[in-house]
mmCIF file of C-alpha atoms in Angstrom:
data_model
loop_
_atom_site.group_PDB
_atom_site.id
_atom_site.type_symbol
_atom_site.label_atom_id
_atom_site.label_comp_id
_atom_site.label_asym_id
_atom_site.label_seq_id
_atom_site.Cartn_x
_atom_site.Cartn_y
_atom_site.Cartn_z
ATOM 1 C CA MET A 1 76.646 -1.058 -45.293
ATOM 2 C CA LYS A 2 73.493 0.513 -46.585
ATOM 3 C CA ILE A 3 72.032 -2.964 -47.033
ATOM 4 C CA ILE A 4 72.935 -3.848 -43.436
ATOM 5 C CA LEU A 5 71.337 -0.612 -42.044
ATOM 6 C CA ALA A 6 68.222 -1.307 -44.098
ATOM 7 C CA LEU A 7 67.938 -4.848 -42.749
ATOM 8 C CA LEU A 8 68.362 -3.520 -39.150
ATOM 9 C CA LEU A 9 65.633 -0.902 -39.667
ATOM 10 C CA PHE A 10 63.298 -3.460 -41.215
ATOM 11 C CA THR A 11 63.857 -5.948 -38.360
ATOM 12 C CA SER A 12 63.256 -3.223 -35.760
ATOM 13 C CA SER A 13 60.024 -2.181 -37.444
ATOM 14 C CA ILE A 14 58.807 -5.776 -37.411
ATOM 15 C CA ALA A 15 59.654 -6.095 -33.702
ATOM 16 C CA PHE A 16 58.004 -2.793 -32.953
ATOM 17 C CA ALA A 17 54.918 -3.879 -34.853
ATOM 18 C CA GLU A 18 54.801 -7.251 -33.064
ATOM 19 C CA ASN A 19 55.229 -5.480 -29.690
ATOM 20 C CA SER A 20 52.484 -3.021 -30.657
ATOM 21 C CA ASN A 21 50.244 -5.870 -31.618
ATOM 22 C CA GLU A 22 50.854 -7.633 -28.372
ATOM 23 C CA THR A 23 50.165 -4.450 -26.508
ATOM 24 C CA GLN A 24 46.904 -3.976 -28.342
ATOM 25 C CA VAL A 25 45.927 -7.471 -27.638
ATOM 26 C CA ILE A 26 46.647 -6.912 -23.920
ATOM 27 C CA VAL A 27 44.695 -3.637 -23.948
ATOM 28 C CA ASP A 28 41.819 -5.308 -25.782
ATOM 29 C CA ASP A 29 41.911 -8.135 -23.234
ATOM 30 C CA ILE A 30 41.755 -5.645 -20.375
ATOM 31 C CA LYS A 31 38.828 -3.831 -22.028
ATOM 32 C CA LEU A 32 36.995 -7.090 -22.681
ATOM 33 C CA SER A 33 37.492 -8.245 -19.120
ATOM 34 C CA ASP A 34 36.212 -4.893 -17.783
ATOM 35 C CA ILE A 35 33.088 -5.197 -19.928
ATOM 36 C CA ASN A 36 32.527 -8.763 -18.727
ATOM 37 C CA LYS A 37 32.846 -7.647 -15.158
ATOM 38 C CA LYS A 38 30.402 -4.863 -15.671
ATOM 39 C CA ILE A 39 27.932 -7.260 -17.300
ATOM 40 C CA GLU A 40 28.321 -9.694 -14.448
ATOM 41 C CA THR A 41 27.795 -6.865 -11.927
ATOM 42 C CA LEU A 42 24.701 -5.684 -13.732
ATOM 43 C CA SER A 43 23.216 -9.178 -13.876
ATOM 44 C CA LEU A 44 24.009 -9.718 -10.264
ATOM 45 C CA ASN A 45 22.432 -6.410 -9.249
ATOM 46 C CA THR A 46 19.423 -6.686 -11.493
ATOM 47 C CA ASN A 47 18.033 -10.162 -10.591
ATOM 48 C CA PRO A 48 17.925 -9.752 -6.838
ATOM 49 C CA LYS A 49 16.255 -6.380 -7.214
ATOM 50 C CA LYS A 50 13.508 -7.968 -9.171
ATOM 51 C CA SER A 51 13.004 -10.795 -6.682
ATOM 52 C CA ILE A 52 13.243 -8.397 -3.739
ATOM 53 C CA SER A 53 10.614 -6.090 -5.236
ATOM 54 C CA LYS A 54 8.270 -8.976 -5.789
ATOM 55 C CA LYS A 55 8.937 -10.414 -2.368
ATOM 56 C CA ASN A 56 8.490 -7.082 -0.640
ATOM 57 C CA LYS A 57 5.539 -5.902 -2.654
ATOM 58 C CA LEU A 58 3.242 -4.331 -0.159
ATOM 59 C CA LYS A 59 -0.260 -5.781 0.357
ATOM 60 C CA HIS A 60 -3.303 -3.623 1.031
ATOM 61 C CA CYS A 61 -4.268 -3.987 4.690
ATOM 62 C CA SER A 62 -7.540 -5.709 3.615
ATOM 63 C CA GLN A 63 -5.509 -8.590 2.180
ATOM 64 C CA HIS A 64 -3.981 -9.520 5.570
ATOM 65 C CA SER A 65 -5.177 -12.666 7.320
ATOM 66 C CA LEU A 66 -7.959 -12.432 9.834
ATOM 67 C CA LYS A 67 -5.468 -13.328 12.539
ATOM 68 C CA THR A 68 -3.299 -10.359 11.648
ATOM 69 C CA LEU A 69 -6.271 -8.019 11.544
ATOM 70 C CA ARG A 70 -7.473 -9.173 14.976
ATOM 71 C CA LYS A 71 -3.995 -8.465 16.365
ATOM 72 C CA LYS A 72 -4.014 -4.945 14.861
ATOM 73 C CA SER A 73 -7.511 -4.316 16.157
ATOM 74 C CA LYS A 74 -6.885 -5.544 19.706
ATOM 75 C CA PRO A 75 -5.714 -2.171 21.243
ATOM 76 C CA TYR A 76 -8.955 -0.503 20.085
ATOM 77 C CA ASN A 77 -11.462 -3.274 20.739
ATOM 78 C CA GLN A 78 -12.936 -1.554 23.844
ATOM 79 C CA ALA A 79 -13.434 1.698 22.045
ATOM 80 C CA ILE A 80 -14.971 -0.035 19.051
ATOM 81 C CA THR A 81 -17.346 -2.077 21.110
ATOM 82 C CA ALA A 82 -18.436 1.038 23.173
ATOM 83 C CA ALA A 83 -19.123 3.022 19.987
ATOM 84 C CA SER A 84 -20.896 0.047 18.413
ATOM 85 C CA SER A 85 -23.171 -0.209 21.413
ATOM 86 C CA GLN A 86 -23.799 3.531 21.637
ATOM 87 C CA TYR A 87 -24.708 4.173 18.012
ATOM 88 C CA GLY A 88 -26.057 0.756 16.944
ATOM 89 C CA ILE A 89 -23.429 0.033 14.334
ATOM 90 C CA SER A 90 -21.978 -3.359 13.815
ATOM 91 C CA VAL A 91 -18.553 -3.989 15.270
ATOM 92 C CA ALA A 92 -17.706 -5.759 12.029
ATOM 93 C CA LEU A 93 -18.564 -2.642 9.978
ATOM 94 C CA ILE A 94 -16.488 -0.362 12.196
ATOM 95 C CA ARG A 95 -13.490 -2.665 11.983
ATOM 96 C CA SER A 96 -13.909 -2.930 8.182
ATOM 97 C CA ILE A 97 -13.879 0.884 7.806
ATOM 98 C CA ILE A 98 -10.766 1.184 10.040
ATOM 99 C CA THR A 99 -8.936 -1.629 8.191
ATOM 100 C CA THR A 100 -9.568 -0.034 4.829
ATOM 101 C CA GLU A 101 -9.011 3.575 5.853
ATOM 102 C CA SER A 102 -5.929 3.399 8.117
ATOM 103 C CA CYS A 103 -4.898 -0.231 8.814
ATOM 104 C CA PHE A 104 -5.306 0.639 12.494
ATOM 105 C CA LYS A 105 -2.747 3.503 12.452
ATOM 106 C CA PRO A 106 -4.112 6.134 14.832
ATOM 107 C CA THR A 107 -1.936 9.041 13.822
ATOM 108 C CA ILE A 108 -1.918 8.727 10.107
ATOM 109 C CA ILE A 109 -3.001 11.797 8.057
ATOM 110 C CA SER A 110 -3.826 11.696 4.363
ATOM 111 C CA PRO A 111 -2.632 14.395 1.892
ATOM 112 C CA GLN A 112 -6.139 15.761 1.901
ATOM 113 C CA GLY A 113 -6.110 16.054 5.705
ATOM 114 C CA ALA A 114 -8.216 13.066 6.700
ATOM 115 C CA THR A 115 -6.987 11.937 10.107
ATOM 116 C CA GLY A 116 -6.704 8.962 12.376
ATOM 117 C CA LEU A 117 -8.155 5.433 12.481
ATOM 118 C CA MET A 118 -11.304 6.229 10.550
ATOM 119 C CA GLN A 119 -9.677 8.901 8.342
ATOM 120 C CA LEU A 120 -12.127 11.689 9.110
ATOM 121 C CA MET A 121 -11.888 15.209 7.753
ATOM 122 C CA PRO A 122 -11.683 17.808 10.528
ATOM 123 C CA ALA A 123 -14.862 19.431 9.207
ATOM 124 C CA THR A 124 -16.844 16.169 9.400
ATOM 125 C CA ALA A 125 -15.515 15.419 12.898
ATOM 126 C CA LYS A 126 -16.437 18.899 14.013
ATOM 127 C CA ARG A 127 -20.075 18.229 13.054
ATOM 128 C CA PHE A 128 -20.074 15.512 15.754
ATOM 129 C CA GLY A 129 -18.249 17.521 18.402
ATOM 130 C CA ILE A 130 -14.793 15.980 18.018
ATOM 131 C CA ILE A 131 -11.663 18.015 17.525
ATOM 132 C CA ASP A 132 -8.738 15.777 18.485
ATOM 133 C CA LEU A 133 -8.828 13.152 15.830
ATOM 134 C CA THR A 134 -5.462 11.589 16.702
ATOM 135 C CA ASN A 135 -7.062 10.296 19.903
ATOM 136 C CA PRO A 136 -8.228 6.781 18.922
ATOM 137 C CA THR A 137 -11.301 6.774 21.159
ATOM 138 C CA ASN A 138 -12.465 10.151 19.935
ATOM 139 C CA ASN A 139 -11.731 9.226 16.308
ATOM 140 C CA ILE A 140 -13.767 5.937 16.632
ATOM 141 C CA GLN A 141 -16.620 7.806 18.335
ATOM 142 C CA ALA A 142 -16.880 10.414 15.568
ATOM 143 C CA GLY A 143 -16.494 7.933 12.735
ATOM 144 C CA THR A 144 -19.131 5.577 14.160
ATOM 145 C CA ARG A 145 -21.524 8.457 14.742
ATOM 146 C CA TYR A 146 -20.992 9.524 11.111
ATOM 147 C CA LEU A 147 -21.754 5.978 9.955
ATOM 148 C CA ARG A 148 -24.961 6.091 12.021
ATOM 149 C CA TYR A 149 -25.985 9.390 10.400
ATOM 150 C CA LEU A 150 -25.269 7.975 6.894
ATOM 151 C CA LEU A 151 -27.204 4.721 7.566
ATOM 152 C CA ASP A 152 -30.245 6.786 8.726
ATOM 153 C CA ARG A 153 -29.969 8.989 5.639
ATOM 154 C CA TYR A 154 -29.796 6.029 3.266
ATOM 155 C CA GLN A 155 -32.514 4.120 5.165
ATOM 156 C CA GLY A 156 -30.188 1.271 6.252
ATOM 157 C CA ASN A 157 -28.500 0.826 2.919
ATOM 158 C CA VAL A 158 -24.970 -0.298 3.901
ATOM 159 C CA VAL A 159 -23.556 -0.073 0.405
ATOM 160 C CA SER A 160 -24.678 3.571 -0.040
ATOM 161 C CA THR A 161 -23.357 4.374 3.397
ATOM 162 C CA ILE A 162 -19.940 2.990 2.658
ATOM 163 C CA ALA A 163 -19.855 4.750 -0.697
ATOM 164 C CA ALA A 164 -20.815 8.138 0.920
ATOM 165 C CA TYR A 165 -18.177 7.595 3.627
ATOM 166 C CA ASN A 166 -15.573 7.469 0.847
ATOM 167 C CA ALA A 167 -16.829 9.756 -1.856
ATOM 168 C CA GLY A 168 -19.082 12.092 0.128
ATOM 169 C CA GLU A 169 -22.856 12.491 0.410
ATOM 170 C CA GLY A 170 -22.930 14.856 -2.620
ATOM 171 C CA ALA A 171 -21.384 12.238 -4.913
ATOM 172 C CA VAL A 172 -23.959 9.523 -3.865
ATOM 173 C CA LYS A 173 -26.752 12.070 -4.444
ATOM 174 C CA ARG A 174 -25.505 12.811 -7.916
ATOM 175 C CA PHE A 175 -25.578 9.078 -8.709
ATOM 176 C CA LYS A 176 -29.147 8.826 -7.232
ATOM 177 C CA GLY A 177 -28.166 6.809 -4.176
ATOM 178 C CA GLU A 178 -26.001 4.346 -6.077
ATOM 179 C CA VAL A 179 -22.253 3.796 -5.776
ATOM 180 C CA PRO A 180 -20.586 6.640 -7.681
ATOM 181 C CA ALA A 181 -18.843 5.618 -10.882
ATOM 182 C CA TYR A 182 -15.361 6.307 -9.512
ATOM 183 C CA LYS A 183 -12.723 3.637 -9.599
ATOM 184 C CA GLU A 184 -11.464 4.507 -6.129
ATOM 185 C CA THR A 185 -14.989 4.420 -4.601
ATOM 186 C CA LYS A 186 -15.888 1.099 -6.297
ATOM 187 C CA THR A 187 -12.687 -0.481 -5.028
ATOM 188 C CA TYR A 188 -13.253 0.967 -1.558
ATOM 189 C CA VAL A 189 -16.778 -0.371 -1.335
ATOM 190 C CA LYS A 190 -15.685 -3.749 -2.513
ATOM 191 C CA ARG A 191 -12.911 -3.928 0.121
ATOM 192 C CA VAL A 192 -15.119 -2.797 2.929
ATOM 193 C CA MET A 193 -17.926 -5.239 2.096
ATOM 194 C CA SER A 194 -15.469 -8.131 1.747
ATOM 195 C CA LEU A 195 -13.983 -7.305 5.098
ATOM 196 C CA TYR A 196 -17.434 -6.853 6.660
ATOM 197 C CA ASP A 197 -18.355 -10.357 5.509
ATOM 198 C CA LYS A 198 -15.101 -11.762 6.814
ATOM 199 C CA PHE A 199 -15.420 -10.074 10.279
ATOM 200 C CA PHE A 200 -19.152 -10.798 10.607
ATOM 201 C CA HIS A 201 -18.900 -14.476 9.834
ATOM 202 C CA ALA A 202 -15.819 -14.902 12.012
ATOM 203 C CA TYR A 203 -17.750 -13.330 14.845
ATOM 204 C CA GLN A 204 -20.749 -15.591 14.274
ATOM 205 C CA LYS A 205 -18.532 -18.608 14.427
ATOM 206 C CA ASN A 206 -16.490 -17.687 17.422
ATOM 207 C CA GLN A 207 -17.551 -14.569 19.241
ATOM 208 C CA GLN A 208 -14.853 -14.581 21.844
ATOM 209 C CA THR A 209 -12.009 -14.557 19.272
ATOM 210 C CA ILE A 210 -13.309 -11.352 17.817
ATOM 211 C CA GLU A 211 -14.650 -9.521 20.802
#
């Protein structure tokens, strides 16, 4: 009888162990499948994000095509031409400054307080009798008048004028009339001069498409 009971207990323990092993295998399979799903989800989520970020990487306004820049400029062409004529500043230069400063967004305000199309500081605009810088015509008038003042100050030196427009007259003075050794200002001058060349030569080739 004792032998029979012992055999029964031994058989039951084997069955229990086998069931336990099967259960563990099932649990392990579930865990493994869950992990695989997570890996697949991560891989699916990661790759598109990379491609989307590359695809949607924003260009600086100066990198847009001439056709796009003409379209952006069109609502302000009359004001630009009027200011150009009044202050003797090239239309190409005014457009280049606006493109670099605001990408033709008339109500944009920088963290420092520079406002409007030509991103003028209120104190600078006030020097030229302008208060409402969100008005495109007023902004262009003030900005162009400031360019005229800078060109006269630097005896027609366009590069020094552009540098001072960005970094301030004091900074250009400290660097003896040269472009200040600031990364932002150097990049700014390069962009404006590149755009100036682009707008100017396009105007020379086909005036009616620009004006």
